[in-house]
Short mmCIF file of C-alpha atoms and ligand atoms in Angstrom, two decimals:
data_model
loop_
_atom_site.label_atom_id
_atom_site.label_comp_id
_atom_site.label_asym_id
_atom_site.label_seq_id
_atom_site.Cartn_x
_atom_site.Cartn_y
_atom_site.Cartn_z
CA MET A 1 5.69 14.16 49.79
CA ASN A 2 4.05 11.53 47.63
CA TYR A 3 0.54 11.44 46.28
CA GLU A 4 -1.45 8.47 47.47
CA LEU A 5 -4.46 8.64 45.27
CA ILE A 6 -6.30 10.60 42.62
CA ILE A 7 -9.93 11.63 42.83
CA VAL A 8 -11.38 11.70 39.31
CA ARG A 9 -14.64 13.55 38.82
CA PHE A 10 -17.01 12.75 35.98
CA GLY A 11 -18.97 15.34 34.06
CA GLU A 12 -21.84 15.86 36.46
CA ILE A 13 -23.61 18.45 34.38
CA THR A 14 -23.10 16.64 31.15
CA ILE A 15 -25.17 13.68 31.96
CA LYS A 16 -28.24 13.10 34.04
CA GLY A 17 -30.73 10.35 34.59
CA ARG A 18 -30.69 6.96 33.05
CA ASN A 19 -27.57 7.40 30.97
CA ARG A 20 -25.38 8.11 33.94
CA ASN A 21 -24.58 4.55 34.76
CA ARG A 22 -23.60 3.87 31.17
CA PHE A 23 -21.52 7.01 31.11
CA GLU A 24 -19.62 6.05 34.29
CA THR A 25 -19.09 2.41 33.37
CA MET A 26 -17.73 3.30 29.96
CA LEU A 27 -15.52 5.99 31.32
CA LEU A 28 -14.05 3.81 34.08
CA ASP A 29 -13.27 1.10 31.55
CA GLN A 30 -11.57 3.61 29.30
CA ILE A 31 -9.54 5.02 32.19
CA LYS A 32 -8.36 1.56 33.13
CA VAL A 33 -7.26 0.75 29.62
CA ALA A 34 -5.56 4.15 29.17
CA LEU A 35 -3.63 3.65 32.40
CA LYS A 36 -2.78 0.01 32.00
CA SER A 37 0.93 0.77 31.77
CA LEU A 38 0.70 1.50 35.52
CA PRO A 39 -0.30 -1.94 36.86
CA SER A 40 -0.26 -1.05 40.54
CA LEU A 41 -3.29 1.20 40.27
CA GLU A 42 -6.55 0.22 42.05
CA TYR A 43 -9.92 1.74 41.29
CA VAL A 44 -12.80 2.42 43.65
CA ARG A 45 -15.97 3.77 41.99
CA SER A 46 -18.27 6.10 43.83
CA TYR A 47 -21.13 8.35 42.73
CA ALA A 48 -19.92 10.59 39.84
CA ARG A 49 -16.29 9.89 40.70
CA VAL A 50 -13.63 7.26 40.95
CA TYR A 51 -10.76 6.99 43.41
CA ILE A 52 -7.56 5.75 41.92
CA HIS A 53 -5.09 4.38 44.46
CA LEU A 54 -1.59 4.84 43.08
CA ASN A 55 0.12 2.20 45.27
CA GLY A 56 3.52 3.72 44.54
CA ALA A 57 2.92 4.62 40.85
CA SER A 58 3.85 8.07 39.57
CA TYR A 59 1.10 10.66 39.88
CA GLU A 60 2.61 12.70 37.04
CA LYS A 61 2.44 9.76 34.60
CA ALA A 62 -1.15 9.03 35.50
CA ALA A 63 -2.14 12.69 35.34
CA ASP A 64 -0.53 13.18 31.93
CA ARG A 65 -2.76 10.48 30.51
CA LEU A 66 -5.90 11.38 32.49
CA LYS A 67 -5.99 14.98 31.22
CA ASP A 68 -6.77 13.75 27.68
CA ILE A 69 -9.46 11.24 28.46
CA TYR A 70 -12.87 12.41 27.32
CA GLY A 71 -15.64 12.50 29.91
CA ILE A 72 -13.42 13.48 32.83
CA ALA A 73 -14.48 16.85 34.30
CA SER A 74 -11.55 17.25 36.69
CA PHE A 75 -9.21 15.36 38.95
CA SER A 76 -7.19 16.04 42.10
CA PRO A 77 -3.99 14.55 43.46
CA VAL A 78 -4.44 13.59 47.10
CA ILE A 79 -1.81 13.01 49.79
CA ARG A 80 -2.20 10.70 52.69
CA SER A 81 -1.33 11.89 56.10
CA GLU A 82 -1.06 10.15 59.47
CA HIS A 83 -3.87 11.15 61.82
CA GLY A 84 -1.83 13.28 64.17
CA LEU A 85 -2.79 16.92 64.19
CA GLU A 86 0.80 17.99 63.59
CA GLN A 87 1.16 15.69 60.60
CA ILE A 88 -2.08 16.92 59.05
CA ARG A 89 -1.07 20.53 59.65
CA GLU A 90 2.38 19.99 58.12
CA HIS A 91 1.03 18.18 55.07
CA SER A 92 -1.57 20.88 54.52
CA LEU A 93 1.02 23.61 54.68
CA GLN A 94 3.32 21.84 52.25
CA LEU A 95 0.47 21.33 49.86
CA ILE A 96 -0.36 25.05 49.83
CA ARG A 97 3.32 25.95 49.38
CA ARG A 98 3.65 23.62 46.48
CA LEU A 99 0.97 25.36 44.39
CA ASP A 100 2.30 26.87 41.16
CA ASN A 101 0.42 30.15 41.70
CA ALA A 102 0.59 31.28 45.28
CA PRO A 103 -2.98 32.10 46.30
CA GLU A 104 -4.04 35.20 48.24
CA THR A 105 -7.03 33.62 49.94
CA PHE A 106 -7.94 30.14 51.09
CA LYS A 107 -10.17 28.15 53.36
CA VAL A 108 -9.99 24.78 55.00
CA SER A 109 -12.84 22.26 54.67
CA VAL A 110 -12.54 19.21 56.88
CA HIS A 111 -14.75 16.20 56.42
CA ARG A 112 -14.67 13.72 59.27
CA GLY A 113 -15.60 10.28 57.93
CA TRP A 114 -14.15 8.68 61.06
CA LYS A 115 -16.32 10.09 63.85
CA GLN A 116 -14.03 9.01 66.69
CA TYR A 117 -11.42 11.51 65.64
CA PRO A 118 -10.69 13.66 68.70
CA HIS A 119 -11.41 17.02 67.02
CA ASP A 120 -14.62 17.75 65.18
CA SER A 121 -14.57 19.28 61.72
CA ILE A 122 -15.13 22.88 62.75
CA GLU A 123 -12.33 22.71 65.27
CA MET A 124 -10.10 21.11 62.67
CA ASN A 125 -10.83 23.89 60.19
CA HIS A 126 -9.50 26.34 62.71
CA LEU A 127 -6.59 24.27 63.92
CA VAL A 128 -5.28 23.65 60.40
CA GLY A 129 -6.23 27.09 59.04
CA ALA A 130 -4.42 28.91 61.85
CA HIS A 131 -1.25 26.89 61.25
CA ILE A 132 -1.27 27.75 57.55
CA LEU A 133 -1.97 31.43 58.28
CA ARG A 134 0.90 31.65 60.77
CA ASN A 135 3.34 30.20 58.29
CA THR A 136 2.31 31.88 55.04
CA PRO A 137 2.78 35.63 55.03
CA GLY A 138 0.19 37.52 53.00
CA LEU A 139 -2.36 34.69 52.87
CA LYS A 140 -5.87 35.42 54.12
CA VAL A 141 -8.96 33.36 54.89
CA ASP A 142 -12.02 33.84 52.68
CA VAL A 143 -14.78 31.39 53.47
CA ARG A 144 -17.07 32.57 50.68
CA GLN A 145 -14.92 32.72 47.62
CA PRO A 146 -11.44 31.38 48.43
CA GLU A 147 -8.89 31.01 45.64
CA VAL A 148 -7.89 27.69 47.15
CA GLU A 149 -10.02 25.29 49.15
CA LEU A 150 -7.91 22.90 51.11
CA LYS A 151 -9.86 19.71 51.70
CA ILE A 152 -9.12 17.20 54.41
CA ASP A 153 -10.95 13.94 54.55
CA ILE A 154 -10.38 12.11 57.85
CA GLN A 155 -10.96 8.39 57.57
CA HIS A 156 -10.32 5.52 59.94
CA GLU A 157 -6.99 4.54 58.37
CA ALA A 158 -5.60 7.98 57.50
CA ALA A 159 -6.37 11.56 56.53
CA TYR A 160 -6.50 12.54 52.88
CA VAL A 161 -5.46 16.10 51.98
CA TYR A 162 -5.82 17.87 48.64
CA CYS A 163 -6.53 21.24 47.07
CA GLU A 164 -5.54 21.07 43.43
CA ASN A 165 -8.18 20.72 40.79
CA VAL A 166 -6.92 19.80 37.35
CA LYS A 167 -9.34 20.44 34.48
CA GLY A 168 -10.15 17.32 32.49
CA ALA A 169 -10.94 17.07 28.77
CA GLY A 170 -14.67 17.15 29.42
CA GLY A 171 -17.22 15.80 26.92
CA PHE A 172 -18.49 12.20 26.79
CA PRO A 173 -16.69 8.89 27.01
CA LEU A 174 -15.54 7.84 23.61
CA GLY A 175 -18.17 5.95 21.64
CA MET A 176 -21.00 6.77 24.02
CA ASN A 177 -22.79 8.65 21.25
CA GLY A 178 -22.22 6.26 18.38
CA LYS A 179 -19.89 6.19 15.42
CA GLY A 180 -19.10 8.57 12.56
CA MET A 181 -16.83 8.62 9.50
CA LEU A 182 -14.36 11.52 9.52
CA LEU A 183 -13.25 12.96 6.20
CA LEU A 184 -9.57 13.38 7.01
CA SER A 185 -7.49 15.47 4.65
CA GLY A 186 -3.91 16.40 5.42
CA GLY A 187 -4.95 19.90 6.40
CA ILE A 188 -5.32 21.73 9.66
CA ASP A 189 -9.05 21.57 10.07
CA SER A 190 -10.18 17.98 9.69
CA PRO A 191 -7.98 16.46 12.50
CA VAL A 192 -9.35 19.13 14.83
CA ALA A 193 -12.86 18.30 13.71
CA GLY A 194 -12.17 14.63 14.48
CA TRP A 195 -10.89 15.46 17.92
CA MET A 196 -14.02 17.50 18.67
CA ALA A 197 -16.31 14.77 17.42
CA MET A 198 -14.54 12.23 19.62
CA LYS A 199 -14.77 14.58 22.59
CA GLN A 200 -18.51 14.61 22.11
CA GLY A 201 -18.55 10.84 22.43
CA LEU A 202 -18.46 9.88 18.79
CA ARG A 203 -16.29 6.93 17.83
CA ILE A 204 -14.45 7.84 14.61
CA GLU A 205 -13.13 6.01 11.57
CA ALA A 206 -11.28 8.20 9.13
CA VAL A 207 -11.60 8.25 5.34
CA HIS A 208 -8.84 9.76 3.24
CA PHE A 209 -8.95 10.25 -0.55
CA HIS A 210 -5.64 10.10 -2.35
CA SER A 211 -4.59 10.33 -5.95
CA TYR A 212 -1.51 8.16 -5.84
CA PRO A 213 0.76 8.34 -7.91
CA PHE A 214 -0.13 11.99 -8.49
CA THR A 215 -0.05 12.58 -4.78
CA SER A 216 3.14 11.42 -3.08
CA GLU A 217 3.88 8.66 -0.62
CA GLN A 218 4.74 11.46 1.84
CA ALA A 219 1.22 12.86 1.58
CA LYS A 220 -0.10 9.47 2.64
CA GLU A 221 2.39 9.18 5.43
CA LYS A 222 1.32 12.60 6.64
CA VAL A 223 -2.30 11.44 6.95
CA ILE A 224 -1.20 8.29 8.71
CA THR A 225 0.79 10.44 11.19
CA LEU A 226 -2.32 12.54 11.81
CA ALA A 227 -4.46 9.47 12.28
CA ARG A 228 -1.95 8.11 14.79
CA ARG A 229 -2.17 11.29 16.75
CA LEU A 230 -5.95 10.94 16.82
CA ALA A 231 -5.44 7.35 17.99
CA TYR A 232 -3.80 8.79 21.10
CA TYR A 233 -7.17 10.32 21.98
CA GLY A 234 -9.45 7.77 20.38
CA GLY A 235 -7.78 4.44 20.86
CA LYS A 236 -7.62 2.06 17.93
CA PHE A 237 -8.21 4.19 14.88
CA ARG A 238 -9.27 2.85 11.53
CA LEU A 239 -8.17 4.71 8.44
CA HIS A 240 -9.77 3.99 5.02
CA LEU A 241 -7.51 5.06 2.14
CA VAL A 242 -9.61 5.53 -0.96
CA PRO A 243 -7.97 5.55 -4.44
CA PHE A 244 -9.54 8.60 -5.98
CA THR A 245 -7.46 9.20 -9.15
CA GLU A 246 -9.89 7.67 -11.64
CA VAL A 247 -12.93 9.43 -10.24
CA GLN A 248 -11.09 12.75 -10.17
CA THR A 249 -9.84 12.31 -13.70
CA ALA A 250 -13.35 11.61 -14.96
CA ILE A 251 -14.60 14.73 -13.25
CA ALA A 252 -11.75 16.86 -14.55
CA GLN A 253 -12.36 15.64 -18.09
CA SER A 254 -16.05 16.40 -17.97
CA GLY A 255 -15.23 19.99 -18.99
CA ASN A 256 -16.93 21.81 -16.12
CA ASP A 257 -13.97 23.58 -14.69
CA SER A 258 -15.70 25.74 -12.11
CA LEU A 259 -17.64 22.73 -10.70
CA ILE A 260 -14.73 20.33 -10.32
CA ILE A 261 -14.45 20.86 -6.54
CA THR A 262 -18.19 20.55 -6.04
CA LEU A 263 -18.30 17.31 -7.97
CA MET A 264 -15.26 15.95 -6.23
CA ARG A 265 -16.66 16.65 -2.81
CA ARG A 266 -19.96 15.05 -3.76
CA ALA A 267 -18.12 11.92 -4.93
CA MET A 268 -16.24 11.88 -1.60
CA LEU A 269 -19.49 12.02 0.31
CA LYS A 270 -21.14 9.26 -1.76
CA ILE A 271 -18.16 6.96 -1.25
CA THR A 272 -17.95 7.81 2.44
CA GLU A 273 -21.62 7.10 2.92
CA ARG A 274 -21.15 3.66 1.55
CA LEU A 275 -18.17 3.05 3.83
CA ALA A 276 -20.28 4.28 6.72
CA GLU A 277 -22.93 1.72 5.90
CA GLN A 278 -20.34 -1.03 5.75
CA ASN A 279 -18.91 -0.04 9.09
CA GLY A 280 -22.02 0.81 11.11
CA ALA A 281 -21.48 4.59 11.23
CA LEU A 282 -24.47 6.98 11.31
CA ALA A 283 -22.82 10.30 10.52
CA ILE A 284 -20.17 11.94 8.37
CA VAL A 285 -17.84 14.46 10.03
CA THR A 286 -15.90 17.08 8.03
CA GLY A 287 -13.54 19.92 8.80
CA ASP A 288 -15.75 22.48 6.97
CA SER A 289 -15.85 25.97 8.38
CA LEU A 290 -18.33 28.41 6.94
CA GLY A 291 -16.89 30.75 4.31
CA GLN A 292 -13.34 29.53 4.54
CA VAL A 293 -12.94 28.59 0.90
CA ALA A 294 -15.19 28.37 -2.20
CA SER A 295 -16.32 24.87 -1.31
CA GLN A 296 -17.45 26.01 2.14
CA THR A 297 -19.87 28.80 1.25
CA LEU A 298 -23.44 28.10 2.16
CA GLY A 299 -24.27 27.59 -1.53
CA SER A 300 -21.46 25.02 -1.87
CA MET A 301 -22.38 23.26 1.37
CA ASN A 302 -25.88 22.91 0.02
CA ALA A 303 -24.88 21.58 -3.38
CA ILE A 304 -22.30 19.23 -1.85
CA GLY A 305 -24.26 18.10 1.21
CA ARG A 306 -27.17 16.85 -0.91
CA ALA A 307 -25.01 14.03 -2.20
CA ALA A 308 -25.30 12.25 1.14
CA SER A 309 -28.32 11.46 3.27
CA LEU A 310 -26.52 10.72 6.55
CA PRO A 311 -26.22 13.68 8.96
CA LEU A 312 -23.27 15.80 8.04
CA LEU A 313 -21.54 16.98 11.21
CA ARG A 314 -19.25 19.95 10.91
CA PRO A 315 -17.84 20.66 14.37
CA LEU A 316 -15.84 23.67 13.13
CA VAL A 317 -18.55 25.27 11.05
CA MET A 318 -18.65 28.44 13.18
CA THR A 319 -15.08 28.48 14.36
CA ASP A 320 -12.54 31.12 13.42
CA LYS A 321 -9.36 29.85 11.67
CA MET A 322 -7.13 31.28 14.42
CA ASP A 323 -9.05 29.36 17.05
CA ILE A 324 -8.84 26.19 14.97
CA ILE A 325 -5.06 26.66 14.67
CA GLY A 326 -4.90 27.11 18.45
CA LEU A 327 -6.72 23.87 18.96
CA ALA A 328 -4.56 22.06 16.38
CA LYS A 329 -1.48 23.12 18.31
CA ARG A 330 -3.00 22.02 21.59
CA ILE A 331 -3.93 18.54 20.40
CA GLY A 332 -0.61 18.06 18.64
CA THR A 333 -1.66 17.90 15.01
CA TYR A 334 -0.56 21.32 13.76
CA GLU A 335 3.09 20.60 13.04
CA THR A 336 2.13 17.62 10.87
CA SER A 337 -0.73 19.43 9.14
CA ILE A 338 1.50 22.24 7.85
CA LEU A 339 3.95 19.88 6.12
CA PRO A 340 3.80 20.93 2.43
CA PHE A 341 2.60 17.81 0.64
CA GLU A 342 0.09 17.92 -2.15
CA ASP A 343 -3.44 16.86 -1.34
CA CYS A 344 -5.61 15.22 -4.02
CA CYS A 345 -7.80 18.32 -4.21
CA THR A 346 -4.94 20.76 -4.78
CA LEU A 347 -4.00 18.83 -7.95
CA PHE A 348 -7.14 19.86 -9.73
CA VAL A 349 -7.85 23.32 -8.41
CA PRO A 350 -9.75 25.30 -11.01
CA LYS A 351 -9.02 28.94 -11.67
CA SER A 352 -12.40 30.13 -10.45
CA PRO A 353 -14.25 27.56 -8.43
CA ALA A 354 -18.04 28.13 -8.15
CA THR A 355 -19.07 29.71 -4.85
CA ASN A 356 -22.75 29.18 -5.55
CA PRO A 357 -23.00 26.01 -7.60
CA SER A 358 -26.39 25.05 -8.98
CA VAL A 359 -27.66 21.75 -7.56
CA LYS A 360 -29.57 21.08 -10.77
CA GLN A 361 -26.51 21.59 -12.97
CA VAL A 362 -24.35 19.41 -10.78
CA GLU A 363 -26.89 16.61 -10.80
CA LYS A 364 -27.23 16.90 -14.55
CA ILE A 365 -23.49 16.57 -15.07
CA GLU A 366 -23.41 13.48 -12.89
CA ALA A 367 -26.31 11.97 -14.81
CA GLU A 368 -24.43 12.64 -18.03
CA LEU A 369 -21.29 11.01 -16.73
CA GLY A 370 -23.66 8.08 -16.17
CA GLU A 371 -22.89 4.43 -15.70
CA PRO A 372 -19.12 4.60 -16.35
CA TYR A 373 -18.84 7.19 -13.60
CA SER A 374 -20.86 5.11 -11.16
CA ARG A 375 -18.58 2.21 -11.90
CA LEU A 376 -15.52 4.27 -11.09
CA ILE A 377 -17.11 5.13 -7.76
CA GLU A 378 -17.75 1.43 -7.09
CA GLU A 379 -14.16 0.62 -7.98
CA ALA A 380 -12.87 3.26 -5.61
CA ILE A 381 -14.95 1.71 -2.80
CA ALA A 382 -13.76 -1.75 -3.67
CA GLY A 383 -10.13 -0.63 -3.86
CA THR A 384 -10.15 1.06 -0.47
CA GLU A 385 -7.28 0.04 1.76
CA ILE A 386 -7.87 -0.30 5.49
CA MET A 387 -5.28 0.46 8.13
CA ASP A 388 -5.82 -0.06 11.86
CA LEU A 389 -3.67 2.50 13.55
CA ARG A 390 -2.51 2.98 17.09
CA GLU A 391 -0.69 5.80 18.74
CA SER A 392 2.63 4.52 17.42
CA ALA A 393 3.84 2.12 14.78
CA GLU A 394 5.47 -0.06 17.48
CA ASP A 395 2.11 -0.38 19.20
CA GLU A 396 0.51 -1.52 15.98
CA GLU A 397 3.09 -4.26 15.58
CA ARG A 398 2.74 -5.40 19.13
CA LYS A 399 -1.04 -5.50 18.92
CA SER A 400 -1.11 -7.43 15.66
CA GLU A 401 1.31 -10.04 17.02
CA ALA A 402 -0.48 -10.69 20.32
CA LYS A 403 -4.17 -11.56 20.19
CA THR A 404 -5.74 -8.61 21.92
CA ALA A 405 -8.00 -8.77 24.94
CA PRO A 406 -11.39 -7.20 24.34
CA GLU A 407 -10.61 -4.12 26.47
CA ASP A 408 -7.62 -3.48 24.25
CA ASP A 409 -10.06 -2.50 21.57
CA TRP A 410 -9.90 1.00 22.91
CA PHE A 411 -6.26 1.90 23.35
P1 LIG B 1 -8.51 20.84 5.99
O1 LIG B 1 -7.59 21.77 6.65
O2 LIG B 1 -9.15 19.89 6.90
O3 LIG B 1 -7.85 20.17 4.79
P2 LIG B 1 -9.49 22.87 4.31
O4 LIG B 1 -9.68 24.18 4.88
O5 LIG B 1 -8.26 22.61 3.52
O6 LIG B 1 -9.62 21.77 5.42
P3 LIG B 1 -11.02 21.81 2.16
O7 LIG B 1 -9.78 21.34 1.47
O8 LIG B 1 -11.99 22.62 1.41
O9 LIG B 1 -10.77 22.59 3.48
O10 LIG B 1 -11.76 20.52 2.69
C1 LIG B 1 -12.92 20.64 3.46
C2 LIG B 1 -13.12 19.31 4.15
O11 LIG B 1 -13.28 18.26 3.19
C3 LIG B 1 -11.93 18.88 4.97
O12 LIG B 1 -11.94 19.47 6.25
C4 LIG B 1 -12.12 17.40 5.04
O13 LIG B 1 -13.06 17.02 6.00
C5 LIG B 1 -12.64 17.11 3.65
N1 LIG B 1 -11.57 16.73 2.72
C6 LIG B 1 -10.87 17.50 1.90
N2 LIG B 1 -9.96 16.83 1.20
C7 LIG B 1 -10.02 15.56 1.63
C8 LIG B 1 -9.34 14.31 1.31
N3 LIG B 1 -8.34 14.30 0.44
N4 LIG B 1 -9.70 13.22 1.94
C9 LIG B 1 -10.69 13.23 2.86
N5 LIG B 1 -11.38 14.34 3.20
C10 LIG B 1 -11.06 15.48 2.60
MG1 LIG B 2 -7.71 20.58 2.80
#
């Protein structure tokens, strides 16, 4: 039994009114690009949904990619049946039998788009329902709250039968809500924060601060691997690699041990804000989670956050570490994140970092560091290396060789 088409439903609750058309157009474009390795597919757009005709392509392949596309609420694999009552009954029965979790209750809902069909929809509900009941011991009908609703859409050319509903990633189509810069460390949290921001429709460019040669080549590779994983969800993914050694050294030598992390984070924000300006981003996204470490207390967030004037988005701010780890595993970043390579911040960890740093004091230290310090920040910005990453290194090579079509911008 082969699936003929897929019904993809858009987030109906997410978006209402004038933005709907934009939402649907963007999402359909992104679906097409994401599924372009299956050239036989044809797309028919309808209100709040799209029908994808497989034309022989594998449903499993398409579904595997669809489940990770933001903006999709759910989708269903549909089989095509000849019109004959016996064929429709048989296909319906097979569909119910194929379900992973055998249901206890079901109902049949027939929609007759082709009005000449000899049985009307109420008759068909009974004719098909009775056949399933007879052949499935233990199954009952429940018209109010069935575990499974078997839908049959009878059209002129064929009948379409389906009952599975696969949950989509939800959220907004990528980029629908603008662009942000993600502070991407090699840790567990920031890739998850990036994934959440993208899910909410934010296009992301990542910024990573490294202290090469104090931090290793492997630490850099780790971040590149994480960024490639995010590129699976977010399409072409730009990574800015900022040389941070000089700035960090200047901070460490300023003799304010307990404020090193605060000062470092502020420098990161200042640099990121400039990169945001250069790249048309209107927000900074971090992996901060309230109370997790000294630099993420409310006092620290205040003293650090004041260094930037763009909105600071912290998708994980109220999320428990165990839940963050669960998400990291689900999106496929966890295994990379736990590789034990030194991050630039772990090089300079003070014995007792301030948990409630004084904004005044921090600003005073920066003023004292003065012009030479500002120059180091400028140099870090100027020395930033840009990498355009794709899901895999092979993809990157292929894309840079061939001049890409505009739609390829996404995936
Ligand atoms: P993560 O697991 O994301 O590293 P963390 O719990 O280790 O988070 P911190 O090291 O305090 O937390 O960092 C807080 C946030 O600051 C990170 O989530 C990230 O957004 C940003 N950050 C930290 N280090 C770097 C870095 N080297 N480059 C870019 N951003 C960084
Ligand atoms: Mg970290």
